[in-house]
Coordinates of N, CA and C in Angstrom, one line a residue:
Chain A
M1199 N 0.7 -1.3 0.2 CA -0.3 0.1 -0.3 C 0.8 1.2 0.0
T1200 N 2.6 1.2 0.4 CA 3.1 2.1 0.3 C 2.9 3.0 -0.8
W1201 N 4.1 1.7 -1.8 CA 3.4 3.5 -2.9 C 2.6 3.4 -3.8
P1202 N 1.4 2.9 -3.4 CA 0.5 3.2 -4.0 C 0.1 4.6 -3.4
L1203 N 0.2 5.0 -1.9 CA 0.0 6.4 -1.6 C 1.1 7.5 -1.4
V1204 N 2.3 6.6 -2.2 CA 3.6 7.2 -2.8 C 2.9 8.3 -4.3
A1205 N 2.3 7.2 -4.8 CA 2.5 7.9 -6.7 C 0.8 8.6 -6.6
T1206 N -0.2 8.5 -5.6 CA -1.1 9.4 -5.4 C -0.7 10.8 -4.8
I1207 N 0.0 10.5 -4.0 CA 0.7 12.1 -3.2 C 1.3 13.0 -4.5
V1208 N 2.4 11.8 -5.5 CA 2.9 12.5 -6.1 C 2.3 13.1 -7.7
G1209 N 1.1 12.4 -7.8 CA 0.2 13.1 -9.1 C -0.6 14.0 -8.9
A1210 N -0.8 14.2 -7.4 CA -1.6 15.5 -6.8 C -1.2 16.3 -6.5
T1211 N 0.4 16.4 -5.7 CA 1.1 17.5 -5.8 C 1.6 18.1 -6.8
I1212 N 1.7 17.4 -7.8 CA 1.8 17.7 -9.4 C 1.3 19.2 -10.0
A1213 N -0.7 18.3 -9.6 CA -1.3 18.9 -10.1 C -1.5 19.9 -9.1
A1214 N -1.3 20.4 -8.1 CA -1.3 21.8 -7.2 C -1.2 22.8 -7.8
D1215 N 0.5 22.1 -7.4 CA 1.6 23.0 -8.0 C 1.4 24.0 -9.3
V1216 N 0.8 23.4 -10.0 CA 1.2 23.8 -11.5 C 0.2 24.7 -11.5
L1217 N -1.5 24.6 -11.0 CA -2.6 24.8 -10.7 C -2.1 26.4 -10.0
Q1218 N -1.5 26.7 -9.2 CA -1.0 27.2 -8.2 C -0.2 28.4 -8.7
S1219 N 1.0 27.9 -9.3 CA 1.7 29.0 -10.5 C 1.2 29.8 -11.2
V1220 N -0.3 29.0 -12.0 CA 0.0 30.0 -12.8 C -1.0 31.0 -12.5
E1221 N -2.2 30.7 -11.8 CA -2.7 31.1 -11.1 C -1.9 32.4 -9.7
M1222 N -1.0 32.5 -9.4 CA -0.6 33.2 -8.7 C 0.2 34.0 -9.6
K1223 N 1.0 33.6 -9.8 CA 1.4 34.8 -11.2 C 0.6 35.4 -12.1
R1224 N -1.1 35.1 -12.5 CA -1.7 35.5 -13.1 C -2.5 37.1 -12.2
H1225 N -2.5 36.4 -10.8 CA -2.9 37.5 -9.8 C -2.0 38.6 -9.6
G1226 N -0.8 38.3 -9.9 CA -0.1 39.3 -9.7 C 1.6 39.1 -8.6
E1227 N 2.0 39.8 -8.5 CA 3.1 39.9 -7.3 C 2.4 40.1 -5.9
I1228 N 2.2 39.8 -5.2 CA 2.2 40.0 -3.8 C 2.9 40.4 -2.6
R1229 N 2.3 42.4 -3.0 CA 3.7 43.0 -2.2 C 3.4 43.8 -0.6
D1230 N 2.2 43.6 -0.6 CA 1.6 44.2 1.1 C 1.1 42.8 2.0
F1231 N 2.0 42.8 3.2 CA 1.7 41.9 3.6 C 0.9 41.8 5.4
R1232 N 0.1 43.0 4.8 CA -0.4 43.1 5.8 C -2.1 42.7 6.3
P1233 N -2.3 42.8 7.3 CA -3.0 41.5 7.3 C -4.8 41.8 6.3
G1234 N -5.6 43.0 6.6 CA -6.2 43.1 5.6 C -6.1 43.5 4.3
T1235 N -4.7 43.4 4.0 CA -4.6 43.4 2.8 C -4.0 42.2 2.0
L1236 N -4.0 41.0 2.8 CA -3.9 39.8 2.9 C -5.0 39.0 2.5
G1237 N -6.2 39.3 3.7 CA -8.0 39.0 3.9 C -8.2 38.9 2.7
R1238 N -8.0 40.1 2.0 CA -8.8 40.7 0.4 C -8.5 40.2 -0.3
A1239 N -7.1 39.6 -0.5 CA -6.7 39.1 -1.6 C -6.8 37.8 -1.7
V1240 N -7.1 36.5 -0.4 CA -7.4 35.5 0.2 C -8.5 35.4 -0.9
V1241 N -9.4 36.6 -0.1 CA -11.0 36.4 -0.6 C -10.8 36.3 -2.1
A1242 N -10.1 37.4 -2.7 CA -10.2 37.5 -4.4 C -9.7 36.2 -4.7
L1243 N -8.7 35.3 -4.2 CA -8.1 34.1 -4.8 C -9.0 33.4 -5.4
A1244 N -9.7 33.2 -3.8 CA -10.9 31.8 -3.3 C -11.8 31.9 -4.5
R1245 N -12.3 32.9 -4.9 CA -13.0 32.7 -6.1 C -12.2 31.9 -7.6
R1246 N -11.3 31.9 -7.8 CA -10.6 31.1 -9.4 C -10.7 29.5 -8.7
W1247 N -11.2 29.9 -9.8 CA -11.5 28.3 -10.3 C -10.5 27.3 -9.6
P1248 N -9.5 28.1 -10.9 CA -7.9 26.7 -11.1 C -7.4 26.5 -9.7
L1249 N -7.6 27.2 -8.5 CA -7.1 27.6 -7.8 C -7.4 26.7 -6.5
I1250 N -9.0 26.5 -6.7 CA -9.7 25.5 -5.6 C -9.5 24.8 -6.3
L1251 N -9.3 24.5 -7.7 CA -9.0 23.0 -7.8 C -7.3 22.5 -7.0
A1252 N -6.4 23.4 -6.8 CA -5.1 23.6 -6.5 C -5.1 23.2 -4.9
V1253 N -5.9 23.9 -4.5 CA -6.5 23.7 -2.8 C -7.3 21.6 -2.6
F1254 N -8.1 22.0 -3.4 CA -8.8 20.2 -3.9 C -7.7 19.2 -4.0
F1255 N -6.6 18.9 -4.9 CA -5.7 18.3 -5.0 C -4.6 18.4 -4.2
M1256 N -4.5 19.4 -3.1 CA -3.5 19.4 -2.3 C -3.9 19.2 -0.8
A1257 N -5.2 18.8 -0.4 CA -6.2 18.3 0.1 C -6.3 16.8 -0.9
V1258 N -5.9 16.4 -1.4 CA -5.8 14.5 -1.5 C -4.4 14.4 -1.0
S1259 N -3.2 15.0 -1.7 CA -2.5 14.2 -1.4 C -1.8 14.9 0.4
F1260 N -2.5 15.7 1.2 CA -2.1 15.8 2.3 C -2.8 14.5 2.6
F1261 N -4.5 14.1 3.0 CA -4.5 12.9 3.5 C -3.6 12.1 2.9
A1262 N -3.4 11.5 1.6 CA -2.4 10.6 0.8 C -1.5 10.4 2.2
F1263 N -0.7 11.9 2.3 CA 0.3 12.0 3.2 C 0.5 11.0 4.8
M1264 N -0.7 12.0 5.1 CA -1.6 11.5 6.6 C -1.6 9.6 6.8
T1265 N -1.7 9.4 5.8 CA -1.8 7.9 5.4 C -0.5 7.1 5.7
L1266 N -0.1 7.5 4.3 CA 1.4 7.2 4.3 C 2.6 8.1 6.3
L1267 N 2.3 8.5 7.0 CA 2.6 8.9 7.9 C 2.2 7.8 8.9
S1268 N 1.6 7.0 8.7 CA 0.6 6.1 9.7 C 1.7 5.1 9.7
V1269 N 2.2 4.4 8.6 CA 2.7 3.3 8.3 C 3.8 3.3 8.0
A1270 N 5.0 4.7 7.9 CA 5.9 4.9 6.9 C 6.5 5.9 7.9
D1271 N 8.3 5.9 7.5 CA 9.3 6.8 8.9 C 9.1 8.4 7.8
L1272 N 9.2 8.9 8.9 CA 9.3 10.4 8.3 C 10.5 10.4 6.9
T1273 N 11.2 10.1 7.7 CA 12.7 10.5 6.5 C 12.2 9.3 5.4
F1274 N 11.8 8.6 5.1 CA 11.2 7.6 3.9 C 10.1 8.9 3.6
A1275 N 8.8 9.0 3.7 CA 7.9 9.7 3.2 C 8.5 11.2 2.9
V1276 N 9.0 11.7 3.5 CA 9.0 12.4 2.4 C 9.5 13.0 1.4
P1277 N 11.2 12.4 1.0 CA 11.7 12.5 0.1 C 11.4 11.2 -1.1
A1278 N 10.5 10.2 -0.8 CA 9.7 9.3 -1.4 C 9.1 10.1 -2.6
T1279 N 8.2 11.1 -2.1 CA 7.2 11.8 -2.9 C 8.2 12.4 -3.7
A1280 N 9.3 13.1 -3.7 CA 9.5 14.4 -4.5 C 10.2 13.5 -6.0
A1281 N 9.3 12.9 -6.1 CA 9.6 12.2 -7.9 C 9.2 13.4 -8.9
T1282 N 8.4 15.0 -7.5 CA 7.1 15.3 -8.8 C 8.3 16.7 -8.7
Y1283 N 9.3 16.5 -8.3 CA 10.4 17.7 -9.0 C 11.3 17.4 -10.2
V1284 N 11.1 15.9 -10.7 CA 11.5 15.6 -12.2 C 10.6 16.3 -12.8
F1285 N 9.2 16.0 -12.6 CA 8.2 16.2 -13.8 C 7.4 17.9 -13.7
E1286 N 7.6 18.2 -12.3 CA 7.4 19.9 -12.6 C 8.8 20.7 -13.2
T1287 N 9.7 19.7 -13.6 CA 11.0 21.1 -13.6 C 10.0 21.1 -15.1
I1288 N 10.6 19.5 -15.6 CA 9.6 19.8 -17.0 C 8.3 20.4 -17.6
L1289 N 7.8 20.2 -16.8 CA 6.5 21.6 -17.1 C 6.0 22.4 -16.8
A1290 N 7.9 23.0 -16.1 CA 7.6 24.7 -15.6 C 8.2 25.0 -17.2
R1291 N 9.0 23.8 -17.4 CA 9.8 24.3 -19.0 C 7.9 24.1 -19.8
C1292 N 7.7 23.3 -20.3 CA 7.5 22.8 -21.3 C 5.3 23.6 -21.1
Y1293 N 5.1 24.0 -20.9 CA 3.8 24.2 -20.1 C 3.8 25.8 -19.6
L1294 N 4.5 26.5 -18.0 CA 4.8 27.6 -18.0 C 5.5 28.1 -18.9
K1295 N 6.2 27.6 -19.2 CA 7.2 28.4 -20.7 C 9.1 29.4 -19.8
E1296 N 8.2 28.7 -19.0 CA 10.2 29.1 -17.9 C 10.7 29.0 -18.4
R1297 N 12.0 30.0 -18.1 CA 13.2 29.5 -18.9 C 13.9 29.0 -18.0
V1298 N 14.2 27.5 -18.5 CA 15.0 26.8 -17.3 C 16.8 26.5 -18.0
T1299 N 17.7 27.3 -17.1 CA 19.0 26.7 -17.9 C 19.4 26.2 -17.2
W1300 N 20.7 25.7 -17.0 CA 21.1 24.9 -17.6 C 21.7 24.6 -15.6
K1301 N 22.0 26.0 -15.0 CA 22.3 25.6 -13.1 C 20.3 25.3 -13.4
R1302 N 19.6 25.5 -13.4 CA 18.2 25.4 -12.6 C 18.3 23.3 -13.0
W1303 N 18.6 22.9 -14.1 CA 18.4 22.3 -15.2 C 19.1 20.8 -14.1
A1304 N 20.6 21.3 -13.6 CA 21.8 20.4 -12.7 C 21.4 20.5 -11.3
G1305 N 21.2 21.6 -11.4 CA 20.5 21.7 -9.1 C 19.7 20.8 -9.8
A1306 N 18.1 20.9 -10.5 CA 17.4 19.7 -10.5 C 17.8 17.9 -10.2
A1307 N 18.3 18.3 -10.8 CA 19.0 16.7 -11.1 C 19.6 16.0 -10.2
L1308 N 20.3 17.9 -9.5 CA 21.0 17.1 -7.8 C 19.9 17.0 -7.3
V1309 N 19.0 17.3 -6.9 CA 18.6 17.6 -5.8 C 17.2 15.9 -6.4
A1310 N 17.1 15.3 -7.5 CA 16.3 14.2 -7.5 C 17.4 13.1 -7.3
G1311 N 18.8 12.9 -7.5 CA 20.2 12.5 -7.1 C 19.7 12.0 -5.7
G1312 N 19.9 13.1 -5.0 CA 19.9 13.2 -3.6 C 19.0 12.7 -2.7
V1313 N 17.3 13.2 -3.3 CA 16.3 12.7 -3.0 C 16.3 10.7 -3.3
A1314 N 17.0 10.4 -3.9 CA 16.7 9.4 -4.7 C 17.5 8.1 -3.9
M1315 N 18.7 9.4 -3.3 CA 19.3 8.0 -1.9 C 18.7 7.9 -0.5
L1316 N 18.1 9.5 -0.5 CA 17.8 9.5 0.8 C 16.6 8.3 1.1
A1317 N 16.1 8.0 -0.3 CA 15.2 6.7 -0.1 C 15.1 5.5 -0.2
L1318 N 16.8 5.4 -0.3 CA 17.4 4.0 -0.2 C 17.1 3.5 0.7
Chain B
M670 N 23.4 44.4 -9.2 CA 22.2 44.6 -9.0 C 21.1 45.8 -8.9
S671 N 20.3 45.7 -9.3 CA 19.7 47.5 -9.0 C 19.3 46.8 -8.0
A672 N 18.1 47.5 -7.4 CA 17.9 48.1 -5.8 C 16.4 47.3 -5.8
E673 N 15.7 47.5 -7.4 CA 14.7 46.0 -6.9 C 15.2 44.6 -7.6
G674 N 15.8 44.6 -7.7 CA 16.1 43.1 -7.7 C 16.9 42.6 -6.2
S675 N 17.5 43.6 -5.7 CA 17.8 43.4 -4.2 C 16.6 43.5 -3.8
R676 N 15.5 43.7 -3.9 CA 14.0 44.1 -2.7 C 14.0 42.7 -2.9
L677 N 14.1 42.0 -4.1 CA 13.1 40.4 -4.8 C 13.9 39.7 -3.9
V678 N 15.3 39.9 -4.3 CA 16.5 39.0 -3.7 C 16.0 38.6 -2.3
R679 N 16.3 39.7 -1.2 CA 15.9 39.7 0.2 C 13.9 38.6 0.5
K680 N 13.4 39.8 -0.3 CA 11.8 39.5 -0.1 C 11.8 37.4 -0.4
T681 N 12.7 36.9 -1.4 CA 12.3 35.8 -2.2 C 13.1 34.6 -0.7
S682 N 13.8 34.8 0.2 CA 14.9 34.8 0.5 C 14.1 34.5 2.4
I683 N 13.6 35.7 2.4 CA 12.4 35.4 3.7 C 11.4 34.5 4.0
A684 N 10.5 34.8 2.5 CA 9.7 33.4 2.1 C 9.9 32.1 2.0
A685 N 11.5 31.8 1.4 CA 12.1 30.3 1.4 C 11.9 29.9 2.5
A686 N 12.9 30.9 3.7 CA 12.5 30.5 4.9 C 11.3 30.1 5.6
V687 N 10.6 30.8 5.6 CA 9.3 30.4 6.3 C 8.4 29.7 5.9
V688 N 8.6 29.7 3.9 CA 7.9 28.0 3.5 C 8.7 26.6 4.1
V689 N 10.1 27.1 4.1 CA 10.8 25.6 4.2 C 10.6 25.1 6.0
L690 N 10.6 26.5 6.7 CA 10.5 25.8 8.4 C 9.9 25.1 8.7
S691 N 8.0 26.5 8.0 CA 6.9 25.9 8.5 C 6.9 24.4 8.2
N692 N 7.0 24.0 6.8 CA 7.0 22.3 6.7 C 8.1 21.8 7.2
V693 N 8.6 21.5 7.5 CA 9.5 20.2 7.8 C 9.1 20.2 9.4
A694 N 8.4 21.6 10.3 CA 7.8 21.6 11.5 C 6.8 21.1 11.3
G695 N 6.0 21.2 10.3 CA 4.5 20.8 10.1 C 5.0 19.6 10.1
N696 N 5.5 18.9 9.0 CA 5.6 16.7 8.6 C 6.3 16.7 9.5
A697 N 7.4 16.7 10.6 CA 7.9 16.7 11.9 C 6.7 16.1 12.6
S698 N 5.9 17.4 13.6 CA 5.0 17.1 14.3 C 3.6 16.3 14.0
L699 N 3.3 16.5 12.4 CA 2.5 15.3 11.6 C 2.3 13.8 12.2
S700 N 4.4 13.8 11.7 CA 4.6 12.0 12.4 C 4.9 12.1 13.2
R701 N 5.0 12.5 14.6 CA 4.7 12.5 15.7 C 3.8 12.2 16.2
G702 N 2.7 12.7 15.4 CA 0.7 12.7 15.9 C 0.6 11.3 15.6
L703 N 1.0 10.7 14.3 CA 0.5 9.9 13.4 C 0.9 8.0 13.9
R704 N 2.7 8.2 14.1 CA 2.9 7.2 14.5 C 2.8 6.0 14.8
G705 N 2.0 5.5 14.2 CA 1.4 4.0 14.4 C 0.3 4.0 15.2
H706 N -0.7 4.8 15.1 CA -1.7 5.1 15.7 C -2.7 6.0 14.0
G707 N -2.7 6.0 12.8 CA -2.8 7.4 12.0 C -4.0 6.2 11.7
P708 N -4.9 6.9 10.8 CA -5.9 6.8 10.1 C -4.8 5.4 9.3
A709 N -5.2 4.4 8.9 CA -5.0 2.9 8.5 C -5.4 3.0 6.7
P710 N -4.2 2.9 5.4 CA -5.0 2.7 4.9 C -6.0 2.2 4.3
G711 N -7.4 2.9 3.8 CA -8.3 2.6 3.2 C -9.6 2.8 4.6
A712 N -8.5 4.0 6.1 CA -9.4 4.4 6.5 C -11.1 5.2 6.3
G713 N -11.7 5.2 7.0 CA -13.0 6.0 6.9 C -12.4 7.7 7.1
P714 N -13.5 8.8 7.1 CA -13.2 9.6 7.5 C -13.2 10.1 9.2
L715 N -14.2 8.7 9.4 CA -14.1 8.8 11.5 C -12.7 9.2 11.9
A716 N -11.3 7.8 11.8 CA -10.5 7.5 11.5 C -9.9 9.0 11.6
Y717 N -9.6 10.2 10.2 CA -9.4 11.1 9.8 C -9.0 12.2 11.1
V718 N -10.7 12.4 11.2 CA -11.4 13.3 12.1 C -10.4 13.2 13.9
A719 N -10.3 11.9 13.8 CA -9.9 11.4 15.1 C -8.3 11.9 15.0
A720 N -7.5 11.7 14.0 CA -6.8 12.1 14.2 C -6.4 13.0 14.6
F721 N -6.9 14.1 14.1 CA -7.3 15.9 14.2 C -6.9 16.3 15.7
L722 N -7.4 15.3 16.4 CA -7.9 15.4 18.0 C -6.0 15.2 18.8
D723 N -5.6 15.0 18.3 CA -4.4 15.1 18.8 C -3.6 16.2 18.6
P724 N -3.0 16.8 19.7 CA -2.3 18.0 19.3 C -1.4 18.3 18.3
W725 N -0.4 16.7 18.1 CA 1.2 16.7 17.0 C 0.1 17.2 15.9
V726 N -1.0 16.6 15.4 CA -1.5 16.0 14.8 C -2.2 18.1 14.1
A727 N -2.9 18.2 15.2 CA -2.9 19.9 14.9 C -2.5 20.8 15.2
A728 N -1.2 20.7 15.5 CA 0.1 21.6 15.3 C 0.6 21.6 13.7
G729 N 0.8 20.6 13.4 CA 1.0 19.5 12.4 C 0.1 20.4 10.9
V730 N -1.4 20.7 11.5 CA -2.0 21.2 10.5 C -1.7 22.6 10.2
C731 N -1.8 23.1 11.2 CA -1.5 24.9 11.7 C -0.5 24.8 10.7
L732 N 0.8 24.7 11.0 CA 2.0 25.2 10.8 C 1.7 24.3 8.7
L733 N 1.2 23.6 8.3 CA 1.3 23.1 7.2 C 0.2 24.4 6.3
I734 N -0.4 24.5 7.1 CA -1.4 25.9 6.6 C -0.7 27.2 6.1
L735 N 0.4 27.4 7.1 CA 1.2 28.1 7.2 C 2.1 28.4 6.1
W736 N 3.1 27.0 5.7 CA 3.8 26.3 4.6 C 3.0 27.0 3.2
M737 N 1.4 26.2 3.1 CA 0.7 26.5 1.6 C 0.2 28.0 1.4
L738 N -0.1 28.6 2.5 CA -0.3 29.3 2.4 C 1.3 30.5 1.9
S739 N 2.2 30.7 2.6 CA 3.6 31.3 2.2 C 4.1 30.9 0.9
R740 N 3.6 29.5 0.4 CA 4.3 29.2 -1.3 C 3.1 29.9 -2.1
M741 N 2.4 29.8 -1.8 CA 1.4 30.5 -3.0 C 1.9 31.9 -2.7
A742 N 2.5 32.4 -1.7 CA 2.3 34.0 -2.0 C 4.0 33.8 -2.6
L743 N 5.2 32.3 -1.8 CA 6.4 32.8 -3.4 C 6.3 32.9 -4.6
L744 N 4.5 31.9 -5.2 CA 4.5 31.3 -6.1 C 4.2 32.8 -7.0
S745 N 3.7 34.1 -6.4 CA 3.0 34.9 -7.5 C 4.4 35.6 -7.7
W746 N 5.7 35.6 -7.1 CA 6.3 36.5 -7.7 C 7.5 35.2 -8.7
A747 N 7.7 34.5 -7.9 CA 8.9 33.4 -8.3 C 8.7 31.9 -8.9
D748 N 9.2 31.9 -10.2 CA 9.4 30.6 -10.9 C 9.9 29.1 -10.0
L749 N 8.0 28.9 -10.9 CA 7.6 27.0 -9.7 C 9.3 26.3 -10.0
S750 N 9.6 26.4 -11.2 CA 10.9 25.4 -11.5 C 11.8 26.7 -10.8
Y751 N 12.7 27.2 -9.9 CA 13.1 28.5 -9.5 C 12.7 28.1 -7.2
V752 N 11.9 27.3 -7.0 CA 11.1 27.4 -6.0 C 11.1 25.9 -5.7
L753 N 10.7 25.0 -6.5 CA 11.2 23.7 -6.3 C 12.3 23.2 -5.8
P754 N 13.5 23.8 -6.2 CA 15.1 23.3 -6.0 C 15.2 23.8 -4.4
V755 N 15.0 25.2 -4.6 CA 15.0 25.6 -3.4 C 14.6 26.0 -1.8
T756 N 13.7 25.3 -2.2 CA 12.6 24.6 -1.1 C 12.9 22.9 -0.7
A757 N 13.4 22.7 -1.6 CA 14.5 21.3 -1.6 C 15.0 21.2 -0.1
S758 N 15.8 22.5 0.5 CA 16.5 22.4 1.5 C 15.7 21.8 2.8
G759 N 14.6 21.7 2.5 CA 13.6 21.2 4.0 C 13.6 19.7 3.8
Y760 N 14.2 19.0 2.7 CA 14.6 17.7 3.1 C 16.2 17.2 4.0
V761 N 17.0 18.2 3.2 CA 17.8 18.2 4.6 C 17.1 18.5 6.3
L762 N 16.7 19.4 6.1 CA 16.1 19.9 7.6 C 15.4 18.9 8.1
T763 N 14.3 18.1 7.8 CA 13.4 16.8 7.6 C 14.3 16.2 7.6
A764 N 15.5 15.3 7.5 CA 16.4 14.0 7.9 C 17.0 14.4 9.2
I765 N 17.2 15.5 9.3 CA 18.0 16.3 11.0 C 16.6 15.3 11.6
A766 N 15.2 16.6 11.1 CA 14.4 16.1 12.5 C 14.3 15.1 13.1
G767 N 13.9 14.0 12.1 CA 13.9 12.8 12.0 C 14.8 11.6 12.7
H768 N 16.1 12.2 12.2 CA 17.2 11.8 13.1 C 17.1 11.3 14.6
F769 N 16.8 12.7 15.1 CA 17.5 14.0 16.4 C 15.9 14.3 17.4
L770 N 14.9 14.3 16.2 CA 13.7 14.7 17.2 C 12.7 13.1 17.1
L771 N 13.0 12.2 16.3 CA 12.2 11.1 15.9 C 12.6 10.0 16.3
G772 N 14.6 9.9 16.1 CA 14.7 8.8 16.2 C 15.0 7.9 15.1
E773 N 14.7 8.8 14.1 CA 14.9 7.9 13.1 C 16.2 7.3 12.4
H774 N 16.9 6.2 12.3 CA 18.2 5.4 11.7 C 18.2 6.4 10.3
L775 N 19.6 7.2 10.2 CA 19.5 8.0 8.6 C 21.5 6.5 8.5
S776 N 20.8 6.5 7.4 CA 22.6 5.9 6.9 C 23.3 6.6 6.1
A777 N 24.4 6.4 5.8 CA 25.3 6.9 5.0 C 25.0 7.3 3.8
T778 N 24.3 6.4 2.8 CA 23.5 6.8 1.9 C 22.9 8.4 2.3
R779 N 22.1 8.4 2.9 CA 21.1 9.1 3.1 C 21.2 10.2 3.6
W780 N 22.4 10.6 4.3 CA 24.0 11.7 4.6 C 24.1 12.2 2.6
A781 N 24.3 11.4 2.4 CA 25.4 11.4 1.0 C 24.1 12.3 0.0
G782 N 22.7 11.7 -0.1 CA 21.8 12.4 -0.5 C 21.5 14.1 -0.4
T783 N 21.6 13.9 1.1 CA 21.4 15.2 1.9 C 22.6 16.1 1.3
V784 N 23.7 15.4 0.8 CA 24.5 16.5 0.6 C 25.0 16.9 -1.0
L785 N 24.1 16.2 -1.3 CA 23.5 16.2 -3.4 C 22.0 17.3 -3.0
I786 N 20.9 17.0 -2.5 CA 20.1 18.0 -2.2 C 21.0 19.8 -1.9
V787 N 21.6 19.4 -0.9 CA 22.5 21.1 -0.9 C 22.9 21.7 -1.2
A788 N 24.0 20.5 -2.7 CA 24.2 21.3 -3.4 C 23.5 22.1 -4.8
G789 N 22.8 20.8 -4.9 CA 21.6 21.4 -6.3 C 20.9 22.6 -5.8
V790 N 21.0 22.9 -4.5 CA 19.8 24.2 -3.6 C 20.7 24.8 -4.1
A791 N 22.2 24.8 -3.8 CA 23.1 26.1 -4.6 C 23.4 26.7 -5.0
L792 N 22.7 25.4 -6.9 CA 23.3 26.2 -7.5 C 22.3 26.4 -8.0
V793 N 20.7 25.9 -8.0 CA 19.7 26.8 -8.3 C 19.5 28.1 -7.4
G794 N 19.7 28.4 -6.4 CA 19.9 29.6 -5.3 C 20.4 30.8 -6.3
V795 N 21.3 30.7 -6.9 CA 22.1 31.5 -7.4 C 21.6 32.6 -8.6
T796 N 20.5 32.0 -9.7 CA 19.9 32.3 -10.1 C 18.6 33.0 -10.3
D797 N 18.6 33.9 -11.3 CA 17.4 34.7 -11.0 C 15.9 33.9 -10.2
P798 N 14.8 34.4 -9.6 CA 13.4 33.7 -9.3 C 12.6 34.1 -10.4
L799 N 12.8 35.0 -10.6 CA 11.7 35.0 -12.0 C 12.1 35.8 -13.1
T800 N 12.2 35.0 -13.8 CA 13.1 34.4 -16.0 C 12.3 35.4 -16.5
K801 N 10.5 35.4 -16.5 CA 9.7 35.6 -17.3 C 9.0 37.5 -16.9
E802 N 8.8 38.0 -18.0 CA 8.6 39.5 -17.6 C 7.0 39.5 -16.3
R803 N 7.5 40.4 -15.6 CA 6.6 40.7 -14.5 C 5.3 41.4 -14.5
K804 N 4.2 41.3 -14.1 CA 3.1 41.9 -14.5 C 3.4 43.3 -13.7
P805 N 2.7 44.1 -13.6 CA 2.7 45.3 -13.4 C 1.4 45.5 -12.3

């Protein structure tokens, strides 16, 4: 049951992160961190359906993570779900059209390699 | 670097620190509360509600809400391909928290993996947080 839970977490996290990145960029940079302004920003963001969908996927990921933590070590559960790095960097390049420089590719590859070693 | 560039780098560093620390503390707290008596695979909704009554789980959920909000704020100005590796330093802190706070065993391979992650984070950390034109 461990690996299906990991796959659920990875799939849901990828969907949530890509949706969040698109919608937060569309909203624009948050510059004012006063509680009132932040509250208004949250209310405005809560009306965007892709962001609602992102929160839904985050919830799926969270409950699967809770279940995983009840049967596996923290030092296994967290690194094992980092397969998201590779997929999300590819999506950032192909779907979000971010300029992924060689340093970012190399950095993502090192992180993915390191995460794989943590999971051993 | 321009004043605007310096402002963005400083703001990004603070936000990334909040994202990483809230994630590590939240996960460690959840793990502490769920170990051995969390919801089993296939359990019904009541098992999850019961889990939330544990103070460690409740604290973990609050910290992870802070993590979610700070990460959303960070994504409002920084690239996803920047945020992902930079916040991966949380993996290192999670390994340390798992070892020292939760008593989990960490092999030499896991420590080596930790070093690789630090190298990856350092490499991405020197790139610009945003590579596309910013929305006015």
